[in-house]
Tab-separated table of C-alpha atoms in Angstrom:
chain	number	residue	atom	x	y	z
A	1	UNK	CA	108.851	78.629	105.354
A	2	UNK	CA	107.295	78.052	101.872
A	3	UNK	CA	103.639	78.047	101.755
A	4	UNK	CA	102.082	74.607	100.607
A	5	UNK	CA	99.906	74.868	97.539
A	6	UNK	CA	95.978	74.632	98.123
A	7	UNK	CA	94.757	71.443	96.987
A	8	UNK	CA	91.282	72.121	97.248
A	9	UNK	CA	88.644	74.670	98.375
A	10	UNK	CA	86.396	74.869	101.409
A	11	UNK	CA	83.301	73.493	99.599
A	12	UNK	CA	80.188	75.577	99.047
A	13	UNK	CA	79.593	74.316	95.447
A	14	UNK	CA	75.830	73.981	95.954
A	15	UNK	CA	73.896	77.171	97.285
A	16	UNK	CA	70.440	76.985	98.254
A	17	UNK	CA	67.968	79.729	99.606
A	18	UNK	CA	67.001	82.965	98.224
A	19	UNK	CA	69.217	85.254	100.301
A	20	UNK	CA	72.316	83.055	99.711
A	21	UNK	CA	71.887	82.797	96.158
A	22	UNK	CA	71.371	86.698	95.801
A	23	UNK	CA	74.603	87.203	97.815
A	24	UNK	CA	76.450	84.575	95.738
A	25	UNK	CA	75.515	86.420	92.517
A	26	UNK	CA	75.906	89.898	93.865
A	27	UNK	CA	79.278	89.223	95.339
A	28	UNK	CA	80.946	87.977	92.210
A	29	UNK	CA	83.647	86.416	93.908
A	30	UNK	CA	83.345	82.964	92.321
A	31	UNK	CA	82.086	81.672	88.891
A	32	UNK	CA	78.392	80.554	89.078
A	33	UNK	CA	77.761	77.779	86.543
A	34	UNK	CA	73.729	77.717	86.650
A	35	UNK	CA	70.945	78.654	88.667
A	36	UNK	CA	68.011	76.401	88.788
A	37	UNK	CA	64.639	77.833	89.534
A	38	UNK	CA	61.396	76.051	90.511
A	39	UNK	CA	58.770	76.876	87.904
A	40	UNK	CA	55.613	76.182	89.828
A	41	UNK	CA	55.816	77.868	93.276
A	42	UNK	CA	53.389	80.436	94.611
A	43	UNK	CA	55.830	83.565	94.939
A	44	UNK	CA	57.280	83.538	91.522
A	45	UNK	CA	58.396	87.509	91.782
A	46	UNK	CA	61.409	87.223	94.061
A	47	UNK	CA	62.565	84.062	92.110
A	48	UNK	CA	62.096	85.995	88.778
A	49	UNK	CA	64.244	88.739	90.356
A	50	UNK	CA	67.046	86.402	91.122
A	51	UNK	CA	66.734	84.907	87.563
A	52	UNK	CA	66.926	88.318	85.988
A	53	UNK	CA	70.038	89.066	88.266
A	54	UNK	CA	71.663	85.799	87.113
A	55	UNK	CA	71.095	86.410	83.405
A	56	UNK	CA	72.438	89.781	83.693
A	57	UNK	CA	75.706	88.280	85.013
A	58	UNK	CA	75.743	85.669	82.231
A	59	UNK	CA	74.894	83.033	84.324
A	60	UNK	CA	72.570	80.130	82.824
A	61	UNK	CA	69.192	79.804	84.343
A	62	UNK	CA	67.102	76.727	84.220
A	63	UNK	CA	63.593	76.409	85.238
A	64	UNK	CA	62.372	72.816	86.633
A	65	UNK	CA	59.501	71.478	88.425
A	66	UNK	CA	59.411	71.949	92.153
A	67	UNK	CA	59.404	68.086	92.709
A	68	UNK	CA	62.759	68.015	90.777
A	69	UNK	CA	64.421	70.820	92.467
A	70	UNK	CA	63.439	69.182	95.882
A	71	UNK	CA	65.358	66.042	94.463
A	72	UNK	CA	68.347	68.233	93.759
A	73	UNK	CA	68.328	69.934	96.981
A	74	UNK	CA	70.514	69.275	99.943
A	75	UNK	CA	68.516	71.181	102.516
A	76	UNK	CA	64.951	70.758	103.538
A	77	UNK	CA	63.624	74.210	102.224
A	78	UNK	CA	65.797	75.695	99.237
A	79	UNK	CA	62.992	78.186	98.772
A	80	UNK	CA	62.550	77.490	95.025
A	81	UNK	CA	66.178	78.140	94.059
A	82	UNK	CA	69.619	76.293	93.806
A	83	UNK	CA	72.722	77.647	92.349
A	84	UNK	CA	75.982	75.975	91.395
A	85	UNK	CA	79.140	77.544	91.559
A	86	UNK	CA	82.962	77.013	91.877
A	87	UNK	CA	84.083	76.145	95.345
A	88	UNK	CA	84.978	78.889	97.898
A	89	UNK	CA	88.646	79.624	97.763
A	90	UNK	CA	90.693	78.999	100.792
A	91	UNK	CA	93.056	81.575	101.845
A	92	UNK	CA	96.450	81.061	103.979
A	93	UNK	CA	96.238	81.329	107.703
A	94	UNK	CA	99.065	84.321	107.526
A	95	UNK	CA	96.895	86.461	105.147
A	96	UNK	CA	94.055	86.593	107.652
A	97	UNK	CA	96.533	88.297	110.212
A	98	UNK	CA	97.025	91.254	107.843
A	99	UNK	CA	95.004	94.416	108.188
A	100	UNK	CA	92.126	94.629	105.728
A	101	UNK	CA	91.436	98.162	104.519
A	102	UNK	CA	92.973	99.842	107.364
A	103	UNK	CA	91.248	97.546	109.895
A	104	UNK	CA	93.027	95.426	112.422
A	105	UNK	CA	92.267	91.565	111.908
A	106	UNK	CA	89.154	90.312	113.711
A	107	UNK	CA	89.101	86.405	113.276
A	108	UNK	CA	86.769	83.941	114.465
A	109	UNK	CA	88.038	80.324	114.906
A	110	UNK	CA	85.792	77.480	115.723
A	111	UNK	CA	86.853	74.485	117.830
A	112	UNK	CA	85.173	71.220	116.490
A	113	UNK	CA	81.633	72.739	115.641
A	114	UNK	CA	79.824	69.774	113.973
A	115	UNK	CA	76.233	71.200	113.542
A	116	UNK	CA	75.739	73.006	110.055
A	117	UNK	CA	72.947	75.058	111.160
A	118	UNK	CA	75.023	76.622	114.229
A	119	UNK	CA	77.972	77.258	111.885
A	120	UNK	CA	76.067	78.990	109.473
A	121	UNK	CA	74.196	81.094	111.978
A	122	UNK	CA	77.606	82.003	113.469
A	123	UNK	CA	79.149	82.907	110.114
A	124	UNK	CA	76.271	85.197	109.536
A	125	UNK	CA	76.685	86.768	112.937
A	126	UNK	CA	80.297	87.000	112.430
A	127	UNK	CA	80.038	88.842	109.213
A	128	UNK	CA	77.588	91.358	110.493
A	129	UNK	CA	79.753	92.188	113.391
A	130	UNK	CA	82.754	92.999	111.194
A	131	UNK	CA	84.695	89.828	111.386
A	132	UNK	CA	87.423	89.844	108.752
A	133	UNK	CA	88.180	86.139	108.559
A	134	UNK	CA	87.353	82.587	109.818
A	135	UNK	CA	89.597	79.598	110.848
A	136	UNK	CA	88.097	76.228	110.504
A	137	UNK	CA	89.706	72.786	111.689
A	138	UNK	CA	90.203	70.384	108.703
A	139	UNK	CA	89.043	67.413	110.816
A	140	UNK	CA	86.226	66.820	113.098
A	141	UNK	CA	84.265	69.705	112.201
A	142	UNK	CA	81.642	70.801	109.616
A	143	UNK	CA	82.738	72.781	106.545
A	144	UNK	CA	80.701	74.658	104.115
A	145	UNK	CA	77.781	72.450	103.167
A	146	UNK	CA	74.667	73.440	101.532
A	147	UNK	CA	73.161	73.612	105.054
A	148	UNK	CA	75.830	75.940	106.058
A	149	UNK	CA	75.585	78.299	103.044
A	150	UNK	CA	71.865	78.591	103.453
A	151	UNK	CA	71.922	79.361	107.319
A	152	UNK	CA	74.791	81.841	106.725
A	153	UNK	CA	72.413	83.831	104.209
A	154	UNK	CA	75.324	84.690	102.092
A	155	UNK	CA	77.963	85.387	104.727
A	156	UNK	CA	80.286	82.864	103.243
A	157	UNK	CA	80.681	85.090	99.961
A	158	UNK	CA	82.152	87.873	101.936
A	159	UNK	CA	84.400	86.088	104.789
A	160	UNK	CA	87.699	84.732	103.946
A	161	UNK	CA	88.348	81.410	105.306
A	162	UNK	CA	91.081	78.943	106.077
A	163	UNK	CA	91.263	75.133	106.906
A	164	UNK	CA	93.873	74.296	109.289
A	165	UNK	CA	95.249	70.681	110.234
A	166	UNK	CA	95.569	71.590	114.049
A	167	UNK	CA	93.747	74.564	115.823
A	168	UNK	CA	96.264	74.662	118.753
A	169	UNK	CA	99.210	75.154	116.054
A	170	UNK	CA	97.140	77.670	114.248
A	171	UNK	CA	96.408	79.590	117.558
A	172	UNK	CA	100.357	79.489	118.088
A	173	UNK	CA	101.063	80.864	114.568
A	174	UNK	CA	98.458	83.782	114.970
A	175	UNK	CA	100.073	84.762	118.276
A	176	UNK	CA	103.463	84.874	116.529
A	177	UNK	CA	101.994	87.292	113.962
A	178	UNK	CA	100.613	89.625	116.708
A	179	UNK	CA	96.933	88.487	116.944
A	180	UNK	CA	95.564	88.371	120.536
A	181	UNK	CA	93.616	85.037	121.067
A	182	UNK	CA	90.477	85.159	123.068
A	183	UNK	CA	88.747	81.768	123.998
A	184	UNK	CA	84.989	81.654	124.679
A	185	UNK	CA	84.248	78.908	127.433
A	186	UNK	CA	81.701	78.355	130.287
A	187	UNK	CA	84.655	78.059	132.631
A	188	UNK	CA	86.162	81.177	131.442
A	189	UNK	CA	88.669	83.259	133.748
A	190	UNK	CA	86.657	86.445	133.586
A	191	UNK	CA	83.297	87.605	132.144
A	192	UNK	CA	82.967	88.347	128.492
A	193	UNK	CA	81.946	92.049	129.258
A	194	UNK	CA	85.340	92.675	131.077
A	195	UNK	CA	87.490	92.030	127.867
A	196	UNK	CA	90.908	93.969	128.180
A	197	UNK	CA	90.873	94.831	124.461
A	198	UNK	CA	90.119	97.887	122.374
A	199	UNK	CA	91.068	97.743	118.536
A	200	UNK	CA	94.016	95.464	118.509
A	201	UNK	CA	94.079	92.244	116.253
A	202	UNK	CA	92.007	89.786	117.930
A	203	UNK	CA	90.908	85.935	117.232
A	204	UNK	CA	87.955	84.807	118.937
A	205	UNK	CA	87.843	81.117	119.637
A	206	UNK	CA	84.551	79.167	120.098
A	207	UNK	CA	84.271	75.720	121.367
A	208	UNK	CA	82.354	72.889	120.158
A	209	UNK	CA	78.583	72.275	120.950
A	210	UNK	CA	78.522	70.980	124.595
A	211	UNK	CA	81.932	70.215	125.054
A	212	UNK	CA	83.408	73.727	124.650
A	213	UNK	CA	87.147	74.328	124.194
A	214	UNK	CA	89.437	71.526	123.950
A	215	UNK	CA	92.126	71.257	126.447
A	216	UNK	CA	95.051	72.322	124.295
A	217	UNK	CA	93.078	74.989	122.593
A	218	UNK	CA	92.273	76.730	125.886
A	219	UNK	CA	95.843	76.453	126.913
A	220	UNK	CA	97.116	78.143	123.987
A	221	UNK	CA	94.539	81.092	124.217
A	222	UNK	CA	95.795	84.420	125.843
A	223	UNK	CA	92.608	84.664	127.740
A	224	UNK	CA	89.488	82.606	128.275
A	225	UNK	CA	86.206	84.326	128.972
A	226	UNK	CA	82.669	83.259	129.894
A	227	UNK	CA	79.155	84.537	129.245
A	228	UNK	CA	77.266	85.241	132.729
A	229	UNK	CA	74.281	83.018	132.553
A	230	UNK	CA	71.305	84.513	134.783
A	231	UNK	CA	68.750	81.874	134.243
A	232	UNK	CA	68.219	78.314	134.971
A	233	UNK	CA	69.867	76.714	131.886
A	234	UNK	CA	73.593	76.104	131.867
A	235	UNK	CA	74.620	77.053	128.459
A	236	UNK	CA	73.932	78.955	125.226
A	237	UNK	CA	74.403	77.188	122.040
A	238	UNK	CA	77.453	77.938	120.013
A	239	UNK	CA	75.803	80.408	117.604
A	240	UNK	CA	74.106	82.446	120.323
A	241	UNK	CA	77.252	82.563	122.329
A	242	UNK	CA	79.240	83.518	119.310
A	243	UNK	CA	76.914	86.256	118.336
A	244	UNK	CA	77.179	87.846	121.776
A	245	UNK	CA	81.135	87.591	121.848
A	246	UNK	CA	81.290	88.966	118.049
A	247	UNK	CA	79.248	92.027	118.891
A	248	UNK	CA	81.138	92.770	122.211
A	249	UNK	CA	84.551	92.892	120.251
A	250	UNK	CA	82.576	94.962	117.746
A	251	UNK	CA	81.302	97.321	120.563
A	252	UNK	CA	84.669	97.970	121.857
A	253	UNK	CA	86.157	98.743	118.447
A	254	UNK	CA	83.202	101.110	117.986
A	255	UNK	CA	84.082	102.920	121.228
A	256	UNK	CA	87.522	103.681	120.000
A	257	UNK	CA	86.392	105.271	116.704
């Protein structure tokens, strides 16, 4: 089947926050059009470091007032810096199923996550745990907004991502490509800490806040697991649950050397 051309990127054109902007500049994976720096903030040293880094990369730097920067911002705390860049490039789903630098694919898919803070925190944890790619639904889910890039603290610069029209169909395709699909849901078939995996290709599927995995997504997974809850609360949020699951996959991979 011929691949359809990509009509647009994932978003991510406006990056806010010092760590997110630093990773944008250091990664060098997309063109940065300009960096805006607040000229009247207390901690100028770290902002000057960012300005020096941008200028060393040939990126225009503009100093503006803190009030003007706040008006340009799309998050509540841009930390005195905003960068404007080309959108993140979307990759093909099939490409995510290919080993990277000798490592079997470790993918994270989200099923209807709508909170940008949760998605950003999840992307940060996934990248730190060694995930090699992310699958996002094209509809009824948050994409890469300024709030997501800030919460991700630069992880979006290092994680290949794709948007899919339907997650159930994407799961079937990944299984055809030899990827073992693991769902995480409160009504899982076994505990997360009893995963029957080692270092094989895997895709971890995380459900929406509150609703969990949709019925069809759950049916398409090879296995659905749950996190044991020992306190009085009934659930973890998706970012916290995803962090635990990502590191359980990472732990098992480290154990195999």
